Short mmCIF file of C-alpha atoms and ligand atoms in Angstrom, two decimals:
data_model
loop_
_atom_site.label_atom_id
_atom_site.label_comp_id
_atom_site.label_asym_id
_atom_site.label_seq_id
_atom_site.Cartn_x
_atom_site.Cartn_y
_atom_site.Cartn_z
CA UNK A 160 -15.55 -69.26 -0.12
CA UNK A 161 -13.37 -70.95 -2.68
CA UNK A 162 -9.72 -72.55 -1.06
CA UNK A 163 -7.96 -73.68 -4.15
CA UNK A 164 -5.02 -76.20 -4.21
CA UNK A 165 -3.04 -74.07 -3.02
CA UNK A 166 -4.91 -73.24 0.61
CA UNK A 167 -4.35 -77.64 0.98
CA UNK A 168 -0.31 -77.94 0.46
CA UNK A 169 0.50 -78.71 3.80
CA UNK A 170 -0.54 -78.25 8.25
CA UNK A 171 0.11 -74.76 7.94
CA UNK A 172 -2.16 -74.27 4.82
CA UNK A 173 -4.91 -76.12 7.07
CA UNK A 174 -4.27 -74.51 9.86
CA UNK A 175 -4.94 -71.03 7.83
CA UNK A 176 -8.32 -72.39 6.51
CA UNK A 177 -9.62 -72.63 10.40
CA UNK A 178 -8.22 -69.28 11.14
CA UNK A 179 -10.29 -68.06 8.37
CA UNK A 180 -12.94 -70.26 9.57
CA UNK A 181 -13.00 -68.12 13.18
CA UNK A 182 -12.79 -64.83 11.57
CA UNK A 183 -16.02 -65.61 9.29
CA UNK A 184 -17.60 -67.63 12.56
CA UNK A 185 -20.59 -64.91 12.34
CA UNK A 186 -21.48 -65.95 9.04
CA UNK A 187 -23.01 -69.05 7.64
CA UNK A 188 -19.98 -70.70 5.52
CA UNK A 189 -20.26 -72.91 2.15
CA UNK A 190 -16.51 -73.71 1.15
CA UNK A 191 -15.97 -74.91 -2.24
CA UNK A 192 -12.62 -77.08 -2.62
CA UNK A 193 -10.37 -77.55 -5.32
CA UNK A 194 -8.59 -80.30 -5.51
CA UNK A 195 -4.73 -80.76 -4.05
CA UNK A 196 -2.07 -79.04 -6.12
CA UNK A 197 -1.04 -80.52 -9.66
CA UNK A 198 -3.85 -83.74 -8.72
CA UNK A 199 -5.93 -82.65 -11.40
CA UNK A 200 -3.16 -82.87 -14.10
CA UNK A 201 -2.02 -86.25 -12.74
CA UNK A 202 -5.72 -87.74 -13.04
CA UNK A 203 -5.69 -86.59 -16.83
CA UNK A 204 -2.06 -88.08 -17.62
CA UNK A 205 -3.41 -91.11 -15.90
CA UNK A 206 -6.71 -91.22 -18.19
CA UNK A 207 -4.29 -90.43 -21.05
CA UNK A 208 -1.70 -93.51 -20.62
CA UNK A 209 -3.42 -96.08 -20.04
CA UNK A 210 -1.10 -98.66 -22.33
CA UNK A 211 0.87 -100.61 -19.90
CA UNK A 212 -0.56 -101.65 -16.05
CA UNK A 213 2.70 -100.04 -14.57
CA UNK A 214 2.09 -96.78 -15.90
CA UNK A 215 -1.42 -96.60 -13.99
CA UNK A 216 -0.05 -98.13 -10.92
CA UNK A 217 2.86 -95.60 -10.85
CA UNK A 218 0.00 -92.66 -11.22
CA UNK A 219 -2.25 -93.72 -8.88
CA UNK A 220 0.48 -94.51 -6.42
CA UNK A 221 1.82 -91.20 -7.04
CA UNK A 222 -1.64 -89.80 -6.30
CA UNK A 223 -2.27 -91.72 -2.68
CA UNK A 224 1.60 -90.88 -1.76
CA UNK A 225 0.52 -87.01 -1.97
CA UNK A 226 -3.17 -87.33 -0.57
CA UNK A 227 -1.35 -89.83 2.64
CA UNK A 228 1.31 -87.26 3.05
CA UNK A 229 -1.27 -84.66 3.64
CA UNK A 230 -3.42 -86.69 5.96
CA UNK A 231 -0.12 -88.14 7.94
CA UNK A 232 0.26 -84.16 8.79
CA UNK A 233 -2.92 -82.99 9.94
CA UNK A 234 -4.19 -85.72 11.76
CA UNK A 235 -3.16 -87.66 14.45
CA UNK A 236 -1.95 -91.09 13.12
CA UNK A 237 -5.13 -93.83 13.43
CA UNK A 238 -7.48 -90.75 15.12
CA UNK A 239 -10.56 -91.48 13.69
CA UNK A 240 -10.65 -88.93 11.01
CA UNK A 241 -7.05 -90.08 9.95
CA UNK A 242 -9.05 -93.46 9.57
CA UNK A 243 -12.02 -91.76 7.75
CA UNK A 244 -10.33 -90.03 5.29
CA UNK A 245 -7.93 -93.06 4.48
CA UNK A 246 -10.47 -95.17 4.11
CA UNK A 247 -11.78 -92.43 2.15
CA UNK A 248 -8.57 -92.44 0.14
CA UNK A 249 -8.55 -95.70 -0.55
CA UNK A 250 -12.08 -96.57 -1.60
CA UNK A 251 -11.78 -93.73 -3.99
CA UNK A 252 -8.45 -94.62 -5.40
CA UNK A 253 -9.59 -98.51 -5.96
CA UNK A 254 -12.84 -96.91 -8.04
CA UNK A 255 -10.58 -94.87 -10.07
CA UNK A 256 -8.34 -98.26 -10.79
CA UNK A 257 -11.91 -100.06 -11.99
CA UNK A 258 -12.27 -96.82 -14.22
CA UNK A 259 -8.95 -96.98 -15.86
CA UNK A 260 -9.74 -100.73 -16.79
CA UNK A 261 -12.66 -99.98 -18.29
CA UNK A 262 -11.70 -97.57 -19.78
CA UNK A 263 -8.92 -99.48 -21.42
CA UNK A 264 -11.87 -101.89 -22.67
CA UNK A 265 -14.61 -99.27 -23.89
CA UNK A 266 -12.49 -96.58 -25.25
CA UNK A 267 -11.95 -93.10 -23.16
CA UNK A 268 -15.25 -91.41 -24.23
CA UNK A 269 -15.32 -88.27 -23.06
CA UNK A 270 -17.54 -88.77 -19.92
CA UNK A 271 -14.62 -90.99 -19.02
CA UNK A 272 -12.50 -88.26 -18.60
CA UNK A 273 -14.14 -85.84 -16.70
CA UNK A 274 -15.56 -88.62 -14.10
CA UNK A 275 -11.25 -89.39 -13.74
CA UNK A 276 -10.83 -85.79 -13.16
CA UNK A 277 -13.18 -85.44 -10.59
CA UNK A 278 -11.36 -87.77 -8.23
CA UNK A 279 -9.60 -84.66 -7.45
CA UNK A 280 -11.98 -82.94 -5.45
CA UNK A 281 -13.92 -85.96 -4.41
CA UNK A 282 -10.91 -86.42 -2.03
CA UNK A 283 -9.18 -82.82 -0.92
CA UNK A 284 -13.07 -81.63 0.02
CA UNK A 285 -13.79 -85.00 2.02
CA UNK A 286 -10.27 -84.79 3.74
CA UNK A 287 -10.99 -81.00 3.92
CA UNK A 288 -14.42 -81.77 6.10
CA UNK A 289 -12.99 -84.54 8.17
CA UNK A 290 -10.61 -81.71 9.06
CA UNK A 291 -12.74 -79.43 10.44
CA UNK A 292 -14.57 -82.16 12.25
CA UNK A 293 -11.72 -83.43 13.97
CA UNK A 294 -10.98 -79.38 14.81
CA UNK A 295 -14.77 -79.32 16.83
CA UNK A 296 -16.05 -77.62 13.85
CA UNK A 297 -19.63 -78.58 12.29
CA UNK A 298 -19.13 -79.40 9.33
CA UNK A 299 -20.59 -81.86 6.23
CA UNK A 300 -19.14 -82.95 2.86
CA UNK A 301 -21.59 -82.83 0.07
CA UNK A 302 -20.37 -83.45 -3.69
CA UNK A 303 -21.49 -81.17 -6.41
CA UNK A 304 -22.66 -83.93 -8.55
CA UNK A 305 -25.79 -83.86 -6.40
CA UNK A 306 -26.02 -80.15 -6.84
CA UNK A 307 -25.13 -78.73 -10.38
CA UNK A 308 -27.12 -80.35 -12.60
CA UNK A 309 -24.81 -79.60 -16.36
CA UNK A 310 -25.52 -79.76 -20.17
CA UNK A 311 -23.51 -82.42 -21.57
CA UNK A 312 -20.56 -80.83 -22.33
CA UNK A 313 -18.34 -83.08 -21.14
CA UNK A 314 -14.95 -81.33 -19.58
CA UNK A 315 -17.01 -77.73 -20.22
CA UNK A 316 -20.19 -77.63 -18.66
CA UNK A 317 -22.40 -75.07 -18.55
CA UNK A 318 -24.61 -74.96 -15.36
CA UNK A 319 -28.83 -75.52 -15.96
CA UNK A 320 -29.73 -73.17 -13.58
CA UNK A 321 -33.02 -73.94 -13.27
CA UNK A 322 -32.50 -77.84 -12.11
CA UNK A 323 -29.34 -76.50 -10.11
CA UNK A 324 -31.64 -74.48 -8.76
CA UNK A 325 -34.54 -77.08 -8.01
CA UNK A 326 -31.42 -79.20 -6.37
CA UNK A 327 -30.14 -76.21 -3.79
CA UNK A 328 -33.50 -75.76 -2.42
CA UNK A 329 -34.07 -79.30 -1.30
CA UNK A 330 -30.39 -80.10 -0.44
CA UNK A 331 -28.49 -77.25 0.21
CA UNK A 332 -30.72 -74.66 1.57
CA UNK A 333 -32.03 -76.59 4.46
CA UNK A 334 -28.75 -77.26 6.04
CA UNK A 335 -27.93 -73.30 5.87
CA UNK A 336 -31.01 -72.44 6.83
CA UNK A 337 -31.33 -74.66 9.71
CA UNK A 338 -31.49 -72.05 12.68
CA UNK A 339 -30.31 -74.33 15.21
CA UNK A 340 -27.39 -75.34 13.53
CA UNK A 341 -24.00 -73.79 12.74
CA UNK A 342 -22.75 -76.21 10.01
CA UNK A 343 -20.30 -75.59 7.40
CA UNK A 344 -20.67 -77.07 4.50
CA UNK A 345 -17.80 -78.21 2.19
CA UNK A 346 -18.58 -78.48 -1.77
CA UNK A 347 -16.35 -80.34 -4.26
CA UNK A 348 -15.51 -77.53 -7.08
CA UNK A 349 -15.19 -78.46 -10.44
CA UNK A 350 -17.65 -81.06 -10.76
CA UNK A 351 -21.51 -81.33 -11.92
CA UNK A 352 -23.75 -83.69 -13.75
CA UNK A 353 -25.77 -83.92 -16.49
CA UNK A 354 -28.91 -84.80 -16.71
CA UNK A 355 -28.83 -88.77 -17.42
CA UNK A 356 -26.68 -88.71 -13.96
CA UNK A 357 -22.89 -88.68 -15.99
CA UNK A 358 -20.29 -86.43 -13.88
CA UNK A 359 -19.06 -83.61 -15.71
CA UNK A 360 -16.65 -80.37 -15.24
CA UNK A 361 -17.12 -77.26 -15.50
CA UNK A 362 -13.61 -76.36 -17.23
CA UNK A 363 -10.03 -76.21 -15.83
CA UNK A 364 -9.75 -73.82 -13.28
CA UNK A 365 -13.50 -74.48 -12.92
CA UNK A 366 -13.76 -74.35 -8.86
CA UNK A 367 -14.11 -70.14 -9.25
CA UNK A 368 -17.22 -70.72 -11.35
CA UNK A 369 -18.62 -73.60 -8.97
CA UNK A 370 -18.30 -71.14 -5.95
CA UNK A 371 -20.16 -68.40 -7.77
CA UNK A 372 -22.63 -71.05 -9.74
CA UNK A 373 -23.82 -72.18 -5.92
CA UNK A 374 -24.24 -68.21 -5.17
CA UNK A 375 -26.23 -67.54 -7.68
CA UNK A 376 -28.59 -70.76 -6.95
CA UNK A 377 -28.73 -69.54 -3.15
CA UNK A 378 -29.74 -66.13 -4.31
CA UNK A 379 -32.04 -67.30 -6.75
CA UNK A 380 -33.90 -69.74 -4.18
CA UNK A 381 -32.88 -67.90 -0.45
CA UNK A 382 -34.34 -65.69 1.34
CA UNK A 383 -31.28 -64.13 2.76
CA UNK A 384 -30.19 -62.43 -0.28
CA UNK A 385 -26.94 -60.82 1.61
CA UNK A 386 -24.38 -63.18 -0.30
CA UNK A 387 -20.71 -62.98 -1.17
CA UNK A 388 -17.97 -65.08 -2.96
CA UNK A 389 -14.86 -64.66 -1.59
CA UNK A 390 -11.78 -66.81 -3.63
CA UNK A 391 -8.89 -66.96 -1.34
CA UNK A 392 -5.82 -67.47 -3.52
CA UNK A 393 -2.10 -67.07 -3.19
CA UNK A 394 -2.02 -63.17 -4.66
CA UNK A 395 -3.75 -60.12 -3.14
CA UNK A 396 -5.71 -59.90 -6.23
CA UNK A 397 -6.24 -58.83 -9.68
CA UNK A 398 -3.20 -56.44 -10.31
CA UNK A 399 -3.28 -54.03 -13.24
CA UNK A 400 -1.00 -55.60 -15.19
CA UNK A 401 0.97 -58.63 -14.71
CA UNK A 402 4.23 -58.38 -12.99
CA UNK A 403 6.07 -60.57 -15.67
CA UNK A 404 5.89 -56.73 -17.39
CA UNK A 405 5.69 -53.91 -14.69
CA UNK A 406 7.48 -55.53 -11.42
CA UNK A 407 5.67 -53.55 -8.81
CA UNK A 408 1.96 -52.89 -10.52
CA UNK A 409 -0.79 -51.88 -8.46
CA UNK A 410 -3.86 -53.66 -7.14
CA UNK A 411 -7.09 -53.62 -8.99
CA UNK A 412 -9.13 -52.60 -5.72
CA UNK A 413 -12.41 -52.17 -7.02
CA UNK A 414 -13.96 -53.41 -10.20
CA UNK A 415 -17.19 -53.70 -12.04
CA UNK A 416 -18.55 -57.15 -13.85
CA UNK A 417 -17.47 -55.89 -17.24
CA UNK A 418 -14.29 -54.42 -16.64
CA UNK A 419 -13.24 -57.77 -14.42
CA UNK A 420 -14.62 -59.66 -17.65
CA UNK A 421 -12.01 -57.74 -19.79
CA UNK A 422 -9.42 -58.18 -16.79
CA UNK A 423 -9.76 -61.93 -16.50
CA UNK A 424 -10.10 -62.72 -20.53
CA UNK A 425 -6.31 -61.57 -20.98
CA UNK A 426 -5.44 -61.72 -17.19
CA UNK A 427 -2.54 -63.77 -15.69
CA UNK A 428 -5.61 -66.57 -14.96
CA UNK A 429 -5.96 -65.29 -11.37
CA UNK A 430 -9.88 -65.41 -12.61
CA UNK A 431 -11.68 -67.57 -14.47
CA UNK A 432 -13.90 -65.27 -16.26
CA UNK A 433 -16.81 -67.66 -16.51
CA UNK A 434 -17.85 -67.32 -13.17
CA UNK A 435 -18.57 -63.53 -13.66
CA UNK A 436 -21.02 -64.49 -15.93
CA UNK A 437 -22.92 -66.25 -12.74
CA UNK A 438 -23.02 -63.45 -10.46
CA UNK A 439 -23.37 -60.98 -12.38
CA UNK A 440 -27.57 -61.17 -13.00
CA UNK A 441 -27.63 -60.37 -9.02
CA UNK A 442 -24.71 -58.62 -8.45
CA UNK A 443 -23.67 -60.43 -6.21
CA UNK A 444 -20.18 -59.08 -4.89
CA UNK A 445 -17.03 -61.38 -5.15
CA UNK A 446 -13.78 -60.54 -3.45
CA UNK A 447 -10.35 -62.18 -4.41
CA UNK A 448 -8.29 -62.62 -1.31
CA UNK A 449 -4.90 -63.31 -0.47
CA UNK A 450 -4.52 -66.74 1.91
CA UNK A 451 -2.05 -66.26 3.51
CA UNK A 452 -3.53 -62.86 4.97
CA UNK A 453 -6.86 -62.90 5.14
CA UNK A 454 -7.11 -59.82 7.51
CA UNK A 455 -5.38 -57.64 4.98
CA UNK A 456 -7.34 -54.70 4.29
CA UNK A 457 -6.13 -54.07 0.16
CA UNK A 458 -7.94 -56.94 -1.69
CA UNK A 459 -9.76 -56.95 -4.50
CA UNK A 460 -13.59 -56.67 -4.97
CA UNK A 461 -16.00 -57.07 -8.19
CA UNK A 462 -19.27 -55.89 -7.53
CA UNK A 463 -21.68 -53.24 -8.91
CA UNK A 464 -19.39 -50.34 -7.55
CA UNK A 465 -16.31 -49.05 -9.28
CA UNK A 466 -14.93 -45.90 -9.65
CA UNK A 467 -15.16 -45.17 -13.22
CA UNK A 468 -12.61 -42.03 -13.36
CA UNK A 469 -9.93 -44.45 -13.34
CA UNK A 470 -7.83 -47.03 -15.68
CA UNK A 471 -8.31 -50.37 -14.50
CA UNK A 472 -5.44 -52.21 -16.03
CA UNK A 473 -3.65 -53.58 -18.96
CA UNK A 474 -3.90 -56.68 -19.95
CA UNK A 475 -1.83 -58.48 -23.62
CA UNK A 476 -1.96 -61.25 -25.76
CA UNK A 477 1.79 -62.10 -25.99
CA UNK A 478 1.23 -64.78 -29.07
CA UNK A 479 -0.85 -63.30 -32.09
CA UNK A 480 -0.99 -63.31 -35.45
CA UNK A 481 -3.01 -60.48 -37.37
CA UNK A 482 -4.31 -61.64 -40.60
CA UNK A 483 -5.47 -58.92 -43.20
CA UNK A 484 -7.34 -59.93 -46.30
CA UNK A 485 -7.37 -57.59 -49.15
CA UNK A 486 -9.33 -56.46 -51.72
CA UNK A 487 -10.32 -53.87 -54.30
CA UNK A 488 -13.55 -55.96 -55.84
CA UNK A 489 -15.06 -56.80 -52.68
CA UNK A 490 -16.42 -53.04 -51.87
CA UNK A 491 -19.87 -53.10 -51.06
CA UNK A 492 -20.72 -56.96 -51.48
CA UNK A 493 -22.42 -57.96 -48.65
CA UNK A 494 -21.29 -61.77 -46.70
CA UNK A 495 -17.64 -60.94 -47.43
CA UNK A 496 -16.91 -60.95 -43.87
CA UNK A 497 -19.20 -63.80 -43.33
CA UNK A 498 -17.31 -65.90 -45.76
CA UNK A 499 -13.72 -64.76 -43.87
CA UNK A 500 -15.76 -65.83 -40.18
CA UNK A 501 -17.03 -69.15 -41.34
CA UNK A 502 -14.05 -70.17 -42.93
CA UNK A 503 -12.50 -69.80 -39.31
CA UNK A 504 -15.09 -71.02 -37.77
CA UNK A 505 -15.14 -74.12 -39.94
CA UNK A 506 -11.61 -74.74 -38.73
CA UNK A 507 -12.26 -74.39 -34.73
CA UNK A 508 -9.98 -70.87 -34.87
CA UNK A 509 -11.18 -68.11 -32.64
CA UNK A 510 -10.97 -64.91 -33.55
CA UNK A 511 -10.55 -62.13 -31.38
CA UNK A 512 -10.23 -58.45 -32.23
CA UNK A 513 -11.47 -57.12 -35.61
CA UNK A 514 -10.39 -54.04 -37.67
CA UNK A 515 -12.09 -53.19 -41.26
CA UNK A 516 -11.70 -49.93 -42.44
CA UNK A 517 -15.21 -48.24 -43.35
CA UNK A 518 -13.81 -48.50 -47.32
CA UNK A 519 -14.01 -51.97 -46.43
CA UNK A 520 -10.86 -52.74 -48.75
CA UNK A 521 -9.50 -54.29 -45.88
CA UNK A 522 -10.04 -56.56 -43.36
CA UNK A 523 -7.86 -57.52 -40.22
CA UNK A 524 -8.44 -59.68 -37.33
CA UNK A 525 -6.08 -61.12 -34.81
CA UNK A 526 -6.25 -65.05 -34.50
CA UNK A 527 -3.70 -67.22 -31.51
CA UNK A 528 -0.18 -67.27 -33.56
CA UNK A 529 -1.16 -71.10 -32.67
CA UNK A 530 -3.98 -71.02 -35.01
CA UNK A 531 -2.33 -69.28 -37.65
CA UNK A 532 -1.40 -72.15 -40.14
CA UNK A 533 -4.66 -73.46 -40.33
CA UNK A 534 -5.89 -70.19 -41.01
CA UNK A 535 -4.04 -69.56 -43.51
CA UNK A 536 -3.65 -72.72 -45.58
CA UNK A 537 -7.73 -72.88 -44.68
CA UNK A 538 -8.04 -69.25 -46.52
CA UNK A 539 -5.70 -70.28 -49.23
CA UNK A 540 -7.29 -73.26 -50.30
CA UNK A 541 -10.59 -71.55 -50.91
CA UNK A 542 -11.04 -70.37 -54.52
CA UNK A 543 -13.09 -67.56 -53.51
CA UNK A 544 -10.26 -66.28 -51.63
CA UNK A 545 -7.62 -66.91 -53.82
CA UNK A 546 -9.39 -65.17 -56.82
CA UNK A 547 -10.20 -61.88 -55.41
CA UNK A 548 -8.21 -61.03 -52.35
CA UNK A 549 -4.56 -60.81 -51.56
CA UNK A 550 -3.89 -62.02 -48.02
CA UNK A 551 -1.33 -61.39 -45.74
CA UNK A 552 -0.31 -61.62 -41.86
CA UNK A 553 1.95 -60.89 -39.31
CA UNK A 554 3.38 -61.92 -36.00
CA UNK A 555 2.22 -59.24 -33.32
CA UNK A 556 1.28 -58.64 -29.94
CA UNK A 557 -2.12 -56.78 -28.50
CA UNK A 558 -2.46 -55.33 -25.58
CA UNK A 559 -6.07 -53.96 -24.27
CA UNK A 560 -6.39 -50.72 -21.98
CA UNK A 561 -9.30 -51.36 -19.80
CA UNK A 562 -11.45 -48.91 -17.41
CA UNK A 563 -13.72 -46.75 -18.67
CA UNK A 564 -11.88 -43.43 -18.41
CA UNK A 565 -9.84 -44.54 -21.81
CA UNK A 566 -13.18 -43.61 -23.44
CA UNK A 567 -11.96 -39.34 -22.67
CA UNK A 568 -10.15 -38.11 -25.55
CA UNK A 569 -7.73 -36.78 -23.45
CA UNK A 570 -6.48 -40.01 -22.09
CA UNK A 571 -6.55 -41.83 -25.47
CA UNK A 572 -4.34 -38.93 -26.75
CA UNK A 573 -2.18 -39.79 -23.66
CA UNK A 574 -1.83 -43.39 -24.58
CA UNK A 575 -0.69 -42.60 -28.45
CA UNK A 576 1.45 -40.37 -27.42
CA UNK A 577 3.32 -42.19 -24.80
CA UNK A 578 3.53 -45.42 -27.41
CA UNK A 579 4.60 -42.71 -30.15
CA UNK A 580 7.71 -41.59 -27.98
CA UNK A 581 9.25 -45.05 -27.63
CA UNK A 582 8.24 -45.04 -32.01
CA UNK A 583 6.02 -47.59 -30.96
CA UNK A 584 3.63 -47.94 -34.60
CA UNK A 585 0.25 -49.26 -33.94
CA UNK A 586 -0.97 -51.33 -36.32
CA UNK A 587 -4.83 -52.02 -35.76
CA UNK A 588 -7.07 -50.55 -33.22
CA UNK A 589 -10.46 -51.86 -31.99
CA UNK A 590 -12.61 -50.11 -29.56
CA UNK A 591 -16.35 -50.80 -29.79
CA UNK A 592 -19.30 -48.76 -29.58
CA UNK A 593 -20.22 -48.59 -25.73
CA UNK A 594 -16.63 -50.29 -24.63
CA UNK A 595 -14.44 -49.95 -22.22
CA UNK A 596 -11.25 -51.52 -23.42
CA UNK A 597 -9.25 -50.22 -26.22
CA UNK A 598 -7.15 -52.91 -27.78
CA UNK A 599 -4.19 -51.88 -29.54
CA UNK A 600 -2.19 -54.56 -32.02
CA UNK A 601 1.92 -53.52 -32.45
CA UNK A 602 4.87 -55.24 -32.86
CA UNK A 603 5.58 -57.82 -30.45
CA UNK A 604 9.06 -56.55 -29.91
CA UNK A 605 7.98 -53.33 -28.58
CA UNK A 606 4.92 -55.73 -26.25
CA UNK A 607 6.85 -54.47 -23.16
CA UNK A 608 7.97 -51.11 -23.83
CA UNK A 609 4.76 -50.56 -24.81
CA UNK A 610 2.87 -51.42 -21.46
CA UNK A 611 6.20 -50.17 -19.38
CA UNK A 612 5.20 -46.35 -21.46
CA UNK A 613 1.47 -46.66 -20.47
CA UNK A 614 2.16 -47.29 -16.92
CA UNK A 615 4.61 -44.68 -16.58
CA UNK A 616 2.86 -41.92 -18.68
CA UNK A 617 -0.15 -42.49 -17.01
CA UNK A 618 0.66 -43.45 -13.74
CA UNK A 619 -1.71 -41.33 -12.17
CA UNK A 620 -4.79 -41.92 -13.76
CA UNK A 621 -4.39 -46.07 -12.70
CA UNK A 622 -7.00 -46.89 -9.75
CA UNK A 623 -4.26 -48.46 -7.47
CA UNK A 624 -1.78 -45.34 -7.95
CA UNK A 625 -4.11 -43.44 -5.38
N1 LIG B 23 -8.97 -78.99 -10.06
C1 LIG B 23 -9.46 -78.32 -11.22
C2 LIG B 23 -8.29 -77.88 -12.09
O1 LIG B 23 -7.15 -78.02 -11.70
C3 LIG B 23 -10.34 -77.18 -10.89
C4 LIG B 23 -9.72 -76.07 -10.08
O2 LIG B 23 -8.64 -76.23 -9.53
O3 LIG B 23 -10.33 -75.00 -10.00
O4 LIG B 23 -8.50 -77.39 -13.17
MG1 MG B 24 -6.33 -76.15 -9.64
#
């Protein structure tokens, strides 16, 4: 079970993690912890202005005041675990001062930053476990650095399963597997380590993907193969399309791997979509839960099962630019495409959806309007391009129909025709080969109409409608 920073804001929030605690007391527990609300950010501005002495002091400061505050309510003043986890606070705090300062000597490298960041859950999952201690509960803290063994992509990792592996079985597995013993055991998210022995993260939002990385590992190495990740969070779930467009949409109740994928890529970042990628080899099932009512039976669930005669959601890219690059010389020559790809590439610019039409006069992909400079001066300052194409883009919107029941003819000629009654013009269209997402590109005026038409045209055929 993941409790992000918002499951740690204040008694009540703790109180809610031990009533979870004795609904799940059949179960053998592993609760990953994020770190407290908005900690994170404050660790990075802290890494970031490191000019004057008063600027650190006032960020650290900042950062005890909200980690005492929390302590002051859920322990008794000077119990022991009040003493623990100050202690705790402080020891930690006085590290992360020695870090700043050397940091102001060597340079922040980028292993600097990520051990600074990891503060974060280094203290909310040790306060966290004195907690449930001082509640009668067995429980132990254990960082992840010990655990998730990282490439060196510092403030990105990517898990080595095969050492994180290696690691469970010695330190992990024992504990859970320990018949005499009901212990729960509480995990910092976020954080690994490479090999050399350097802390690193896993990505913001990253305590999802720690939560399902340790599944996998226990899967991979355990005997009991009847595993689940649960990620309590302050929503009831994925919902089929953000409320910022459709107030009242429904709730994604059952997905598969690929269609969450599609879900949590464009998603209101309810998900972060990396940690699909870890379950998904066993299938191991991951719910997303609201907090605040864990009993509730409507939640949503990613596993192998979904009902496939449904729409899943809608999902949009607000911010886009569509670039199309033209050209009457260019049919038939082979690397033109190549050329258009590494020129972005070159340039760090992602590119997302793809339209060429099978003349292949014309090419159009959809870049972040972010990007959309450097793409274009990038494009224009190429001879190659300049000589033989005309190029041209466009502010736009996408949005992306996902489920596979969009793949009927019948419901794609639904969706047209509901966009063509508000004289909504679509202007590219990608849907691959064996896909289950249909990603439409129109004017970003019309973004809302467009989804607000979709939902209400084809209210029915949404999962959650039933
Ligand atoms: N604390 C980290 C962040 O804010 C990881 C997480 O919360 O999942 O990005
Ligand atoms: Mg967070």
């Amino acid at each position: 079970m993941k409790f992000g920073g918002s499951c740690l804001i204040d008694k009540n929030a703790f109180k809610k993690i031990l009533e979870i605690t004795s609904i799940y007391k059949d179960i053998k527990k592993v609760y990953v912890v994020s770190a407290l609300n908005g900690i994170t950010d404050l660790l990075l501005k802290t890494a970031n202005n490191l000019e004057t002495d008063k600027e650190i002091d006032k960020n650290i400061a900042l950062i005890e005041k909200k980690h005492l505050n929390i302590i002051g309510q859920i322990f008794t003043e000077d119990s022991e675990h009040y003493l623990k986890a100050k202690d705790w606070i402080d020891k930690n705090l006085s590290e992360l001062e020695d870090t700043c300062a050397d940091i102001k000597e060597f340079g922040l490298e980028p292993y600097y930053k990520d051990y600074i960041m990891s503060f974060g859950e280094i203290l909310s999952t040790y306060i966290l476990n004195q907690y449930l201690l001082s509640n009668g509960l067995d429980s132990l803290f254990f960082s992840t650095n010990k655990l998730i063994i990282t490439n060196d992509e510092f403030n990105n990792a990517y898990p080595l399963y095969d050492l994180t592996n290696a690691r469970t079985k010695r330190l992990l597995l024992p504990l859970l597997e320990n018949p005499n013993k009901d212990i729960i055991i509480c995990l910092t998210g976020f954080i690994g380590r490479n090999k050399i022995g350097y802390i690193t993260t896993l990505g913001r939002g990253g305590s999802d993907y720690t939560a399902s990385i340790i599944a996998r590992s226990l899967y991979d190495v355990g005997n009991d193969k009847c595993i689940k990740v649960t990620l309590w969070k302050d929503v009831d779930g994925l919902l089929a399309i953000n409320p910022k467009y459709v107030p009242h949409s429904f709730l994604i109740k059952n997905l598969d791997y690929d269609e969450a994928k599609h879900i949590a890529n464009f998603g209101a970042k309810i998900l972060h979509p990396k940690c699909l990628e870890a379950i998904e080899k066993h299938k191991i099932p991951l719910e997303i839960r609201n907090f605040n009512t864990p009993l509730e039976k409507n939640y949503t669930e990613i596993s192998e099962r979904s009902d496939k005669n449904y729409i899943k959601g809608i999902s949009a890219v607000e911010f886009a630019t569509i670039i199309t690059i033209i050209s009457g010389s260019m049919v038939d020559v082979p690397g033109v495409l190549a050329k258009i790809f590494k020129v972005m590439s070159k340039n760090n610019i992602s590119v997302s959806l793809v339209a060429q039409s099978s003349s292949e006069i014309s090419t159009s992909f959809i870049i972040s309007e972010e990007d959309y400079e450097k793409a274009i001066t990038a494009l224009k300052s190429s001879k190659y391009f300049l000589e033989f194409f005309e190029i041209k883009w466009e502010h736009v919107a996408v949005i992306n129909i996902t489920g596979l029941k969009i793949l009927e003819t019948k419901t794609k000629a639904e969706i047209f025709n509901a966009l063509d009654k508000k004289n909504i013009k679509i202007k590219a269209i990608s849907q691959s080969y064996d896909e289950l997402n249909l990603s439409l590109v129109i004017e970003r005026e019309k973004l809302v109409d467009a989804i607000n038409v979709i939902h209400d045209d084809l209210y029915e055929e949404f999962e959650g409608s039933k």
